[in-house]
Amino acid sequence: IMFMPFKERITNPHMRAQLAECLEITLAHDDINMRGTSLAGRALDTQKIEGFKSLPLKSETAFAVIKLFVDIEQSVSGDEIHFEQKFMYRRPMLKMLHVMWTIPEYKMTIKKLADDALKEIEAANVPVFIKFINLLLNDSIFLLDEAMQYISQIRNMERQRDSGEWARLPPPMAMQREANLRSVVQITRFHNIMSNDIVHCLRFITTEIKDLFMHPTFLERVASMLNYFLKRLVGSERSELSLKSMQKQIDFKPKRLVKDICYIYINLASSYPEELASAIAKDGRSFNKELFPSASQVLYKISTDTEV
């Protein structure tokens, strides 16, 4: 905990990330049957919660996880960590944040970091929590968008295979196509799991941290991001995200994503209804009058939460 957030103490970012992984394994070890699945929709194990409750350095731990989440973007020398690897490193940190948010002492520290960041949002030295929120937004946009593009690619590959096109190829070439499909499925699954986790993180953080997201620095960006993905998930083109035989293998959870995205709208609108509505309506790329009625229809079908 005392080494994780400070690159002056350990200059190797890979080693610092592995410290976070060790901490997560020690205090929040997964049920073996749940490994490789997204956090959204999972019940928190009481052992995980008790492990974090027993930790004496709660404030330092919360800061260390958030600071390392930010620092993973680049190493001390400025060389970028392998692009996909940084998401792998961040996954245990998201899992720890998920647990921390259920424990008042950790939640209080995270909220204080957010409050302090809001006071210094215009400062030349950007507060760590501003960087953290910025990365959550960047990662969610990149991962979801990439996942959806990969799904379209898988649809095309499925169509070619099922039409008999691959069967007419020489056996070595047909085997290569099958191998390529398996590879794309694995990449898509990784992007889906990570994007599910990050969107779910945004959902629970926005239950109590709203001012930062509604600050002009982030407001229009947040609104356009939510609109864009909601449109992709419930709009007229949503059928393009449906696969014939690979849906379960890629761990794509469109219903859960819709629910989490709608909760983020609700969380922010509860304190800033006019500001959020204005930002949503200004988004010329994705917003239209059918967006929320379409989302409502989906929610009526999938949700047991009357609030949503």
PDB file of C-alpha atoms in Angstrom:
ATOM      1  CA  ILE A   1       0.000   0.000   0.000  1.00  0.00           C
ATOM      2  CA  MET A   2       2.827   2.400   0.825  1.00  0.00           C
ATOM      3  CA  PHE A   3       4.677   1.592  -2.419  1.00  0.00           C
ATOM      4  CA  MET A   4       1.807   1.273  -4.911  1.00  0.00           C
ATOM      5  CA  PRO A   5       0.962   4.970  -5.429  1.00  0.00           C
ATOM      6  CA  PHE A   6       4.474   6.385  -5.524  1.00  0.00           C
ATOM      7  CA  LYS A   7       6.602   5.923  -8.618  1.00  0.00           C
ATOM      8  CA  GLU A   8       9.476   7.517  -6.710  1.00  0.00           C
ATOM      9  CA  ARG A   9       9.563   4.434  -4.472  1.00  0.00           C
ATOM     10  CA  ILE A  10       9.133   1.838  -7.244  1.00  0.00           C
ATOM     11  CA  THR A  11       9.921   3.158 -10.695  1.00  0.00           C
ATOM     12  CA  ASN A  12       8.807   0.031 -12.554  1.00  0.00           C
ATOM     13  CA  PRO A  13       5.058   0.460 -13.324  1.00  0.00           C
ATOM     14  CA  HIS A  14       4.638  -3.257 -14.007  1.00  0.00           C
ATOM     15  CA  MET A  15       5.850  -4.095 -10.508  1.00  0.00           C
ATOM     16  CA  ARG A  16       3.529  -1.504  -8.957  1.00  0.00           C
ATOM     17  CA  ALA A  17       0.610  -2.973 -10.901  1.00  0.00           C
ATOM     18  CA  GLN A  18       1.526  -6.446  -9.668  1.00  0.00           C
ATOM     19  CA  LEU A  19       1.435  -5.142  -6.095  1.00  0.00           C
ATOM     20  CA  ALA A  20      -2.175  -4.107  -6.708  1.00  0.00           C
ATOM     21  CA  GLU A  21      -2.930  -7.545  -8.095  1.00  0.00           C
ATOM     22  CA  CYS A  22      -1.397  -9.154  -5.013  1.00  0.00           C
ATOM     23  CA  LEU A  23      -3.490  -6.915  -2.752  1.00  0.00           C
ATOM     24  CA  GLU A  24      -6.661  -7.779  -4.650  1.00  0.00           C
ATOM     25  CA  ILE A  25      -5.918 -11.503  -4.485  1.00  0.00           C
ATOM     26  CA  THR A  26      -5.182 -11.291  -0.765  1.00  0.00           C
ATOM     27  CA  LEU A  27      -8.172  -9.179   0.259  1.00  0.00           C
ATOM     28  CA  ALA A  28     -10.763  -9.723  -2.453  1.00  0.00           C
ATOM     29  CA  HIS A  29     -10.084 -13.162  -3.830  1.00  0.00           C
ATOM     30  CA  ASP A  30     -12.673 -14.271  -6.376  1.00  0.00           C
ATOM     31  CA  ASP A  31     -14.842 -17.317  -6.228  1.00  0.00           C
ATOM     32  CA  ILE A  32     -13.095 -19.556  -8.767  1.00  0.00           C
ATOM     33  CA  ASN A  33     -16.418 -20.063 -10.558  1.00  0.00           C
ATOM     34  CA  MET A  34     -16.762 -16.297 -11.158  1.00  0.00           C
ATOM     35  CA  ARG A  35     -13.312 -15.611 -12.600  1.00  0.00           C
ATOM     36  CA  GLY A  36     -13.285 -14.070 -16.046  1.00  0.00           C
ATOM     37  CA  THR A  37     -16.768 -12.592 -15.673  1.00  0.00           C
ATOM     38  CA  SER A  38     -17.729  -8.936 -15.368  1.00  0.00           C
ATOM     39  CA  LEU A  39     -18.406  -7.234 -12.038  1.00  0.00           C
ATOM     40  CA  ALA A  40     -21.846  -5.952 -12.977  1.00  0.00           C
ATOM     41  CA  GLY A  41     -24.584  -8.136 -11.573  1.00  0.00           C
ATOM     42  CA  ARG A  42     -22.247 -10.071  -9.267  1.00  0.00           C
ATOM     43  CA  ALA A  43     -22.972 -10.306  -5.569  1.00  0.00           C
ATOM     44  CA  LEU A  44     -20.059  -9.208  -3.419  1.00  0.00           C
ATOM     45  CA  ASP A  45     -18.555 -11.981  -1.361  1.00  0.00           C
ATOM     46  CA  THR A  46     -18.667 -11.288   2.374  1.00  0.00           C
ATOM     47  CA  GLN A  47     -15.056 -12.483   2.625  1.00  0.00           C
ATOM     48  CA  LYS A  48     -13.997  -9.722   0.265  1.00  0.00           C
ATOM     49  CA  ILE A  49     -15.778  -7.094   2.309  1.00  0.00           C
ATOM     50  CA  GLU A  50     -14.409  -8.396   5.596  1.00  0.00           C
ATOM     51  CA  GLY A  51     -10.890  -8.464   4.152  1.00  0.00           C
ATOM     52  CA  PHE A  52     -11.056  -4.773   3.304  1.00  0.00           C
ATOM     53  CA  LYS A  53     -12.768  -3.908   6.587  1.00  0.00           C
ATOM     54  CA  SER A  54      -9.909  -5.513   8.500  1.00  0.00           C
ATOM     55  CA  LEU A  55      -7.268  -3.457   6.684  1.00  0.00           C
ATOM     56  CA  PRO A  56      -5.918  -0.693   8.977  1.00  0.00           C
ATOM     57  CA  LEU A  57      -4.804   1.744   6.225  1.00  0.00           C
ATOM     58  CA  LYS A  58      -8.187   2.353   4.613  1.00  0.00           C
ATOM     59  CA  SER A  59      -7.642   5.940   3.476  1.00  0.00           C
ATOM     60  CA  GLU A  60      -4.184   5.144   2.131  1.00  0.00           C
ATOM     61  CA  THR A  61      -5.495   2.067   0.300  1.00  0.00           C
ATOM     62  CA  ALA A  62      -8.264   3.961  -1.481  1.00  0.00           C
ATOM     63  CA  PHE A  63      -5.815   6.661  -2.572  1.00  0.00           C
ATOM     64  CA  ALA A  64      -3.204   4.089  -3.636  1.00  0.00           C
ATOM     65  CA  VAL A  65      -5.624   2.215  -5.899  1.00  0.00           C
ATOM     66  CA  ILE A  66      -6.890   5.372  -7.614  1.00  0.00           C
ATOM     67  CA  LYS A  67      -3.404   6.858  -7.980  1.00  0.00           C
ATOM     68  CA  LEU A  68      -2.017   3.658  -9.488  1.00  0.00           C
ATOM     69  CA  PHE A  69      -5.022   3.383 -11.829  1.00  0.00           C
ATOM     70  CA  VAL A  70      -3.939   6.774 -13.197  1.00  0.00           C
ATOM     71  CA  ASP A  71      -0.203   6.135 -13.220  1.00  0.00           C
ATOM     72  CA  ILE A  72      -0.560   2.897 -15.193  1.00  0.00           C
ATOM     73  CA  GLU A  73      -1.223   5.040 -18.280  1.00  0.00           C
ATOM     74  CA  GLN A  74       2.483   5.716 -18.608  1.00  0.00           C
ATOM     75  CA  SER A  75       5.666   4.495 -17.045  1.00  0.00           C
ATOM     76  CA  VAL A  76       8.069   6.820 -15.226  1.00  0.00           C
ATOM     77  CA  SER A  77      10.187   7.144 -18.359  1.00  0.00           C
ATOM     78  CA  GLY A  78       7.206   8.172 -20.457  1.00  0.00           C
ATOM     79  CA  ASP A  79       7.096   4.925 -22.429  1.00  0.00           C
ATOM     80  CA  GLU A  80       3.568   3.693 -22.818  1.00  0.00           C
ATOM     81  CA  ILE A  81       2.714   0.382 -21.212  1.00  0.00           C
ATOM     82  CA  HIS A  82       1.469  -2.118 -23.774  1.00  0.00           C
ATOM     83  CA  PHE A  83      -1.973  -0.834 -24.709  1.00  0.00           C
ATOM     84  CA  GLU A  84      -3.981  -3.944 -23.850  1.00  0.00           C
ATOM     85  CA  GLN A  85      -1.877  -4.675 -20.803  1.00  0.00           C
ATOM     86  CA  LYS A  86      -2.888  -1.488 -19.026  1.00  0.00           C
ATOM     87  CA  PHE A  87      -6.499  -2.696 -19.040  1.00  0.00           C
ATOM     88  CA  MET A  88      -5.414  -6.027 -17.582  1.00  0.00           C
ATOM     89  CA  TYR A  89      -3.584  -4.174 -14.834  1.00  0.00           C
ATOM     90  CA  ARG A  90      -6.595  -1.990 -14.082  1.00  0.00           C
ATOM     91  CA  ARG A  91      -9.036  -4.862 -13.715  1.00  0.00           C
ATOM     92  CA  PRO A  92      -8.079  -5.824 -10.122  1.00  0.00           C
ATOM     93  CA  MET A  93      -8.211  -2.133  -9.208  1.00  0.00           C
ATOM     94  CA  LEU A  94     -11.790  -1.901 -10.482  1.00  0.00           C
ATOM     95  CA  LYS A  95     -12.649  -4.987  -8.463  1.00  0.00           C
ATOM     96  CA  MET A  96     -11.170  -3.408  -5.324  1.00  0.00           C
ATOM     97  CA  LEU A  97     -13.021  -0.146  -5.921  1.00  0.00           C
ATOM     98  CA  HIS A  98     -16.228  -2.129  -6.261  1.00  0.00           C
ATOM     99  CA  VAL A  99     -15.690  -3.572  -2.780  1.00  0.00           C
ATOM    100  CA  MET A 100     -14.423  -0.309  -1.259  1.00  0.00           C
ATOM    101  CA  TRP A 101     -17.541   1.555  -2.305  1.00  0.00           C
ATOM    102  CA  THR A 102     -19.610  -0.678   0.000  1.00  0.00           C
ATOM    103  CA  ILE A 103     -17.524   0.253   3.060  1.00  0.00           C
ATOM    104  CA  PRO A 104     -18.129   3.745   4.570  1.00  0.00           C
ATOM    105  CA  GLU A 105     -14.500   4.496   5.463  1.00  0.00           C
ATOM    106  CA  TYR A 106     -13.283   3.876   1.915  1.00  0.00           C
ATOM    107  CA  LYS A 107     -16.236   5.615   0.343  1.00  0.00           C
ATOM    108  CA  MET A 108     -15.593   8.697   2.499  1.00  0.00           C
ATOM    109  CA  THR A 109     -11.983   8.849   1.276  1.00  0.00           C
ATOM    110  CA  ILE A 110     -13.013   8.503  -2.363  1.00  0.00           C
ATOM    111  CA  LYS A 111     -15.650  11.234  -1.965  1.00  0.00           C
ATOM    112  CA  LYS A 112     -13.098  13.516  -0.294  1.00  0.00           C
ATOM    113  CA  LEU A 113     -10.705  12.988  -3.199  1.00  0.00           C
ATOM    114  CA  ALA A 114     -13.545  14.003  -5.518  1.00  0.00           C
ATOM    115  CA  ASP A 115     -14.432  17.083  -3.434  1.00  0.00           C
ATOM    116  CA  ASP A 116     -10.792  18.197  -3.278  1.00  0.00           C
ATOM    117  CA  ALA A 117     -10.422  17.648  -7.025  1.00  0.00           C
ATOM    118  CA  LEU A 118     -13.453  19.813  -7.761  1.00  0.00           C
ATOM    119  CA  LYS A 119     -11.911  22.691  -5.808  1.00  0.00           C
ATOM    120  CA  GLU A 120      -8.702  22.395  -7.846  1.00  0.00           C
ATOM    121  CA  ILE A 121     -10.240  21.525 -11.200  1.00  0.00           C
ATOM    122  CA  GLU A 122      -8.745  24.578 -12.905  1.00  0.00           C
ATOM    123  CA  ALA A 123      -5.307  24.128 -11.329  1.00  0.00           C
ATOM    124  CA  ALA A 124      -2.222  23.693 -13.511  1.00  0.00           C
ATOM    125  CA  ASN A 125      -1.355  20.535 -11.564  1.00  0.00           C
ATOM    126  CA  VAL A 126      -4.362  18.373 -12.415  1.00  0.00           C
ATOM    127  CA  PRO A 127      -5.711  16.530  -9.322  1.00  0.00           C
ATOM    128  CA  VAL A 128      -5.419  12.763  -9.405  1.00  0.00           C
ATOM    129  CA  PHE A 129      -9.180  12.223  -9.183  1.00  0.00           C
ATOM    130  CA  ILE A 130      -9.777  14.390 -12.251  1.00  0.00           C
ATOM    131  CA  LYS A 131      -7.317  12.188 -14.118  1.00  0.00           C
ATOM    132  CA  PHE A 132      -9.093   9.118 -12.755  1.00  0.00           C
ATOM    133  CA  ILE A 133     -12.513  10.264 -14.018  1.00  0.00           C
ATOM    134  CA  ASN A 134     -10.996  11.249 -17.348  1.00  0.00           C
ATOM    135  CA  LEU A 135      -9.514   7.764 -17.757  1.00  0.00           C
ATOM    136  CA  LEU A 136     -12.771   6.050 -16.780  1.00  0.00           C
ATOM    137  CA  LEU A 137     -14.540   7.999 -19.513  1.00  0.00           C
ATOM    138  CA  ASN A 138     -11.765   7.408 -22.062  1.00  0.00           C
ATOM    139  CA  ASP A 139     -11.597   3.690 -21.300  1.00  0.00           C
ATOM    140  CA  SER A 140     -15.342   3.175 -21.401  1.00  0.00           C
ATOM    141  CA  ILE A 141     -15.634   4.950 -24.763  1.00  0.00           C
ATOM    142  CA  PHE A 142     -12.718   3.071 -26.295  1.00  0.00           C
ATOM    143  CA  LEU A 143     -13.582  -0.375 -24.949  1.00  0.00           C
ATOM    144  CA  LEU A 144     -17.298  -0.255 -25.744  1.00  0.00           C
ATOM    145  CA  ASP A 145     -16.729   1.152 -29.201  1.00  0.00           C
ATOM    146  CA  GLU A 146     -14.042  -1.418 -29.977  1.00  0.00           C
ATOM    147  CA  ALA A 147     -16.201  -4.250 -28.644  1.00  0.00           C
ATOM    148  CA  MET A 148     -19.093  -3.218 -30.875  1.00  0.00           C
ATOM    149  CA  GLN A 149     -16.830  -3.032 -33.919  1.00  0.00           C
ATOM    150  CA  TYR A 150     -15.469  -6.494 -33.152  1.00  0.00           C
ATOM    151  CA  ILE A 151     -19.028  -7.827 -32.837  1.00  0.00           C
ATOM    152  CA  SER A 152     -19.779  -6.509 -36.327  1.00  0.00           C
ATOM    153  CA  GLN A 153     -16.635  -8.241 -37.553  1.00  0.00           C
ATOM    154  CA  ILE A 154     -17.736 -11.526 -35.960  1.00  0.00           C
ATOM    155  CA  ARG A 155     -21.177 -11.173 -37.595  1.00  0.00           C
ATOM    156  CA  ASN A 156     -19.530 -10.902 -40.994  1.00  0.00           C
ATOM    157  CA  MET A 157     -17.296 -13.895 -40.307  1.00  0.00           C
ATOM    158  CA  GLU A 158     -20.263 -15.956 -39.105  1.00  0.00           C
ATOM    159  CA  ARG A 159     -22.189 -15.041 -42.249  1.00  0.00           C
ATOM    160  CA  GLN A 160     -19.306 -16.112 -44.482  1.00  0.00           C
ATOM    161  CA  ARG A 161     -18.861 -19.404 -42.618  1.00  0.00           C
ATOM    162  CA  ASP A 162     -22.577 -20.259 -42.536  1.00  0.00           C
ATOM    163  CA  SER A 163     -23.016 -19.466 -46.226  1.00  0.00           C
ATOM    164  CA  GLY A 164     -20.538 -22.227 -47.033  1.00  0.00           C
ATOM    165  CA  GLU A 165     -17.872 -19.831 -48.269  1.00  0.00           C
ATOM    166  CA  TRP A 166     -15.248 -21.225 -45.897  1.00  0.00           C
ATOM    167  CA  ALA A 167     -16.129 -24.830 -46.766  1.00  0.00           C
ATOM    168  CA  ARG A 168     -15.176 -24.141 -50.371  1.00  0.00           C
ATOM    169  CA  LEU A 169     -11.708 -22.927 -49.393  1.00  0.00           C
ATOM    170  CA  PRO A 170      -8.614 -25.170 -49.304  1.00  0.00           C
ATOM    171  CA  PRO A 171      -8.447 -26.880 -45.867  1.00  0.00           C
ATOM    172  CA  PRO A 172      -5.424 -24.899 -44.592  1.00  0.00           C
ATOM    173  CA  MET A 173      -7.120 -21.608 -45.466  1.00  0.00           C
ATOM    174  CA  ALA A 174     -10.430 -22.707 -43.902  1.00  0.00           C
ATOM    175  CA  MET A 175      -8.598 -23.673 -40.706  1.00  0.00           C
ATOM    176  CA  GLN A 176      -6.923 -20.262 -40.665  1.00  0.00           C
ATOM    177  CA  ARG A 177     -10.313 -18.546 -40.952  1.00  0.00           C
ATOM    178  CA  GLU A 178     -11.595 -20.568 -37.995  1.00  0.00           C
ATOM    179  CA  ALA A 179      -8.505 -19.654 -35.985  1.00  0.00           C
ATOM    180  CA  ASN A 180      -9.000 -15.986 -36.850  1.00  0.00           C
ATOM    181  CA  LEU A 181     -12.607 -16.181 -35.676  1.00  0.00           C
ATOM    182  CA  ARG A 182     -11.586 -17.719 -32.348  1.00  0.00           C
ATOM    183  CA  SER A 183      -8.989 -14.987 -31.906  1.00  0.00           C
ATOM    184  CA  VAL A 184     -11.489 -12.186 -32.586  1.00  0.00           C
ATOM    185  CA  VAL A 185     -13.974 -13.803 -30.184  1.00  0.00           C
ATOM    186  CA  GLN A 186     -11.361 -13.793 -27.398  1.00  0.00           C
ATOM    187  CA  ILE A 187     -10.427 -10.159 -28.038  1.00  0.00           C
ATOM    188  CA  THR A 188     -14.104  -9.177 -28.105  1.00  0.00           C
ATOM    189  CA  ARG A 189     -14.758 -10.981 -24.831  1.00  0.00           C
ATOM    190  CA  PHE A 190     -11.896  -9.122 -23.161  1.00  0.00           C
ATOM    191  CA  HIS A 191     -13.204  -5.745 -24.357  1.00  0.00           C
ATOM    192  CA  ASN A 192     -16.727  -6.591 -23.233  1.00  0.00           C
ATOM    193  CA  ILE A 193     -15.690  -7.678 -19.744  1.00  0.00           C
ATOM    194  CA  MET A 194     -13.585  -4.555 -19.237  1.00  0.00           C
ATOM    195  CA  SER A 195     -16.223  -2.186 -20.612  1.00  0.00           C
ATOM    196  CA  ASN A 196     -18.898  -3.812 -18.430  1.00  0.00           C
ATOM    197  CA  ASP A 197     -16.696  -3.280 -15.368  1.00  0.00           C
ATOM    198  CA  ILE A 198     -15.920   0.360 -16.140  1.00  0.00           C
ATOM    199  CA  VAL A 199     -19.516   1.318 -16.942  1.00  0.00           C
ATOM    200  CA  HIS A 200     -20.595  -0.393 -13.731  1.00  0.00           C
ATOM    201  CA  CYS A 201     -17.922   1.576 -11.847  1.00  0.00           C
ATOM    202  CA  LEU A 202     -19.345   4.797 -13.298  1.00  0.00           C
ATOM    203  CA  ARG A 203     -22.787   3.707 -12.186  1.00  0.00           C
ATOM    204  CA  PHE A 204     -21.910   3.241  -8.525  1.00  0.00           C
ATOM    205  CA  ILE A 205     -19.583   6.250  -8.327  1.00  0.00           C
ATOM    206  CA  THR A 206     -22.250   8.597  -9.701  1.00  0.00           C
ATOM    207  CA  THR A 207     -24.657   7.610  -6.935  1.00  0.00           C
ATOM    208  CA  GLU A 208     -22.821  10.075  -4.689  1.00  0.00           C
ATOM    209  CA  ILE A 209     -20.200  11.843  -6.804  1.00  0.00           C
ATOM    210  CA  LYS A 210     -22.117  14.079  -9.178  1.00  0.00           C
ATOM    211  CA  ASP A 211     -20.620  17.578  -9.068  1.00  0.00           C
ATOM    212  CA  LEU A 212     -17.469  16.567 -10.932  1.00  0.00           C
ATOM    213  CA  PHE A 213     -19.331  14.838 -13.733  1.00  0.00           C
ATOM    214  CA  MET A 214     -21.664  17.807 -14.102  1.00  0.00           C
ATOM    215  CA  HIS A 215     -18.857  20.374 -14.178  1.00  0.00           C
ATOM    216  CA  PRO A 216     -18.492  22.032 -17.627  1.00  0.00           C
ATOM    217  CA  THR A 217     -15.189  20.185 -18.006  1.00  0.00           C
ATOM    218  CA  PHE A 218     -17.033  16.853 -18.282  1.00  0.00           C
ATOM    219  CA  LEU A 219     -20.749  17.563 -18.726  1.00  0.00           C
ATOM    220  CA  GLU A 220     -21.143  17.566 -22.516  1.00  0.00           C
ATOM    221  CA  ARG A 221     -18.682  14.725 -22.901  1.00  0.00           C
ATOM    222  CA  VAL A 222     -20.560  12.565 -20.388  1.00  0.00           C
ATOM    223  CA  ALA A 223     -23.936  13.320 -21.982  1.00  0.00           C
ATOM    224  CA  SER A 224     -22.728  12.572 -25.515  1.00  0.00           C
ATOM    225  CA  MET A 225     -21.054   9.345 -24.371  1.00  0.00           C
ATOM    226  CA  LEU A 226     -24.220   8.099 -22.641  1.00  0.00           C
ATOM    227  CA  ASN A 227     -26.380   9.086 -25.624  1.00  0.00           C
ATOM    228  CA  TYR A 228     -24.055   7.414 -28.122  1.00  0.00           C
ATOM    229  CA  PHE A 229     -23.955   4.055 -26.399  1.00  0.00           C
ATOM    230  CA  LEU A 230     -27.620   4.078 -25.476  1.00  0.00           C
ATOM    231  CA  LYS A 231     -28.435   4.698 -29.139  1.00  0.00           C
ATOM    232  CA  ARG A 232     -26.199   1.804 -30.206  1.00  0.00           C
ATOM    233  CA  LEU A 233     -27.850  -0.493 -27.656  1.00  0.00           C
ATOM    234  CA  VAL A 234     -31.545   0.394 -28.075  1.00  0.00           C
ATOM    235  CA  GLY A 235     -31.707   2.199 -31.424  1.00  0.00           C
ATOM    236  CA  SER A 236     -32.687   0.917 -34.830  1.00  0.00           C
ATOM    237  CA  GLU A 237     -29.220  -0.572 -35.425  1.00  0.00           C
ATOM    238  CA  ARG A 238     -29.157  -2.695 -32.249  1.00  0.00           C
ATOM    239  CA  SER A 239     -29.773  -5.875 -34.241  1.00  0.00           C
ATOM    240  CA  GLU A 240     -26.246  -5.481 -35.641  1.00  0.00           C
ATOM    241  CA  LEU A 241     -24.955  -6.373 -32.170  1.00  0.00           C
ATOM    242  CA  SER A 242     -26.708  -9.736 -32.158  1.00  0.00           C
ATOM    243  CA  LEU A 243     -24.737 -12.850 -33.051  1.00  0.00           C
ATOM    244  CA  LYS A 244     -26.055 -16.163 -34.272  1.00  0.00           C
ATOM    245  CA  SER A 245     -23.893 -18.537 -32.249  1.00  0.00           C
ATOM    246  CA  MET A 246     -21.202 -16.581 -30.386  1.00  0.00           C
ATOM    247  CA  GLN A 247     -23.253 -14.352 -28.047  1.00  0.00           C
ATOM    248  CA  LYS A 248     -22.388 -16.152 -24.807  1.00  0.00           C
ATOM    249  CA  GLN A 249     -18.764 -16.669 -25.766  1.00  0.00           C
ATOM    250  CA  ILE A 250     -18.074 -12.937 -26.110  1.00  0.00           C
ATOM    251  CA  ASP A 251     -19.706 -12.062 -22.750  1.00  0.00           C
ATOM    252  CA  PHE A 252     -21.680  -9.211 -24.313  1.00  0.00           C
ATOM    253  CA  LYS A 253     -24.323  -7.997 -21.836  1.00  0.00           C
ATOM    254  CA  PRO A 254     -26.432  -5.398 -23.686  1.00  0.00           C
ATOM    255  CA  LYS A 255     -29.315  -5.514 -21.198  1.00  0.00           C
ATOM    256  CA  ARG A 256     -26.999  -4.949 -18.259  1.00  0.00           C
ATOM    257  CA  LEU A 257     -25.236  -2.120 -20.094  1.00  0.00           C
ATOM    258  CA  VAL A 258     -28.542  -0.415 -20.846  1.00  0.00           C
ATOM    259  CA  LYS A 259     -29.519  -0.683 -17.204  1.00  0.00           C
ATOM    260  CA  ASP A 260     -26.193   0.686 -15.938  1.00  0.00           C
ATOM    261  CA  ILE A 261     -26.213   3.546 -18.457  1.00  0.00           C
ATOM    262  CA  CYS A 262     -29.766   4.481 -17.482  1.00  0.00           C
ATOM    263  CA  TYR A 263     -28.787   4.457 -13.823  1.00  0.00           C
ATOM    264  CA  ILE A 264     -25.962   6.896 -14.605  1.00  0.00           C
ATOM    265  CA  TYR A 265     -28.501   9.228 -16.237  1.00  0.00           C
ATOM    266  CA  ILE A 266     -30.743   8.907 -13.177  1.00  0.00           C
ATOM    267  CA  ASN A 267     -27.909   9.431 -10.690  1.00  0.00           C
ATOM    268  CA  LEU A 268     -26.751  12.646 -12.350  1.00  0.00           C
ATOM    269  CA  ALA A 269     -30.245  13.962 -13.092  1.00  0.00           C
ATOM    270  CA  SER A 270     -31.257  13.576  -9.448  1.00  0.00           C
ATOM    271  CA  SER A 271     -29.093  16.595  -8.585  1.00  0.00           C
ATOM    272  CA  TYR A 272     -28.776  18.391 -11.937  1.00  0.00           C
ATOM    273  CA  PRO A 273     -31.949  17.700 -13.933  1.00  0.00           C
ATOM    274  CA  GLU A 274     -31.935  20.867 -16.059  1.00  0.00           C
ATOM    275  CA  GLU A 275     -28.210  20.876 -16.752  1.00  0.00           C
ATOM    276  CA  LEU A 276     -28.161  17.227 -17.799  1.00  0.00           C
ATOM    277  CA  ALA A 277     -31.297  17.567 -19.938  1.00  0.00           C
ATOM    278  CA  SER A 278     -29.782  20.546 -21.740  1.00  0.00           C
ATOM    279  CA  ALA A 279     -26.502  18.723 -22.408  1.00  0.00           C
ATOM    280  CA  ILE A 280     -28.368  15.637 -23.657  1.00  0.00           C
ATOM    281  CA  ALA A 281     -30.472  17.703 -26.063  1.00  0.00           C
ATOM    282  CA  LYS A 282     -27.423  19.575 -27.407  1.00  0.00           C
ATOM    283  CA  ASP A 283     -25.838  16.330 -28.562  1.00  0.00           C
ATOM    284  CA  GLY A 284     -26.509  16.411 -32.278  1.00  0.00           C
ATOM    285  CA  ARG A 285     -24.714  13.161 -33.037  1.00  0.00           C
ATOM    286  CA  SER A 286     -26.752  10.645 -31.041  1.00  0.00           C
ATOM    287  CA  PHE A 287     -29.747  12.278 -29.384  1.00  0.00           C
ATOM    288  CA  ASN A 288     -33.167  12.057 -30.965  1.00  0.00           C
ATOM    289  CA  LYS A 289     -36.699  12.043 -29.609  1.00  0.00           C
ATOM    290  CA  GLU A 290     -36.953   8.252 -29.922  1.00  0.00           C
ATOM    291  CA  LEU A 291     -33.905   7.533 -27.757  1.00  0.00           C
ATOM    292  CA  PHE A 292     -35.478   7.459 -24.308  1.00  0.00           C
ATOM    293  CA  PRO A 293     -38.813   5.871 -25.332  1.00  0.00           C
ATOM    294  CA  SER A 294     -36.767   3.073 -26.926  1.00  0.00           C
ATOM    295  CA  ALA A 295     -34.689   2.716 -23.764  1.00  0.00           C
ATOM    296  CA  SER A 296     -37.873   2.650 -21.659  1.00  0.00           C
ATOM    297  CA  GLN A 297     -39.259  -0.215 -23.714  1.00  0.00           C
ATOM    298  CA  VAL A 298     -36.079  -2.211 -23.174  1.00  0.00           C
ATOM    299  CA  LEU A 299     -36.099  -1.467 -19.438  1.00  0.00           C
ATOM    300  CA  TYR A 300     -39.714  -2.548 -19.062  1.00  0.00           C
ATOM    301  CA  LYS A 301     -38.739  -5.897 -20.553  1.00  0.00           C
ATOM    302  CA  ILE A 302     -35.562  -6.508 -18.550  1.00  0.00           C
ATOM    303  CA  SER A 303     -35.761  -4.601 -15.283  1.00  0.00           C
ATOM    304  CA  THR A 304     -37.348  -5.405 -11.957  1.00  0.00           C
ATOM    305  CA  ASP A 305     -36.288  -2.017 -10.541  1.00  0.00           C
ATOM    306  CA  THR A 306     -39.290   0.278 -10.429  1.00  0.00           C
ATOM    307  CA  GLU A 307     -37.014   3.322 -10.102  1.00  0.00           C
ATOM    308  CA  VAL A 308     -35.461   2.687 -13.518  1.00  0.00           C
TER     309      VAL A 308
END
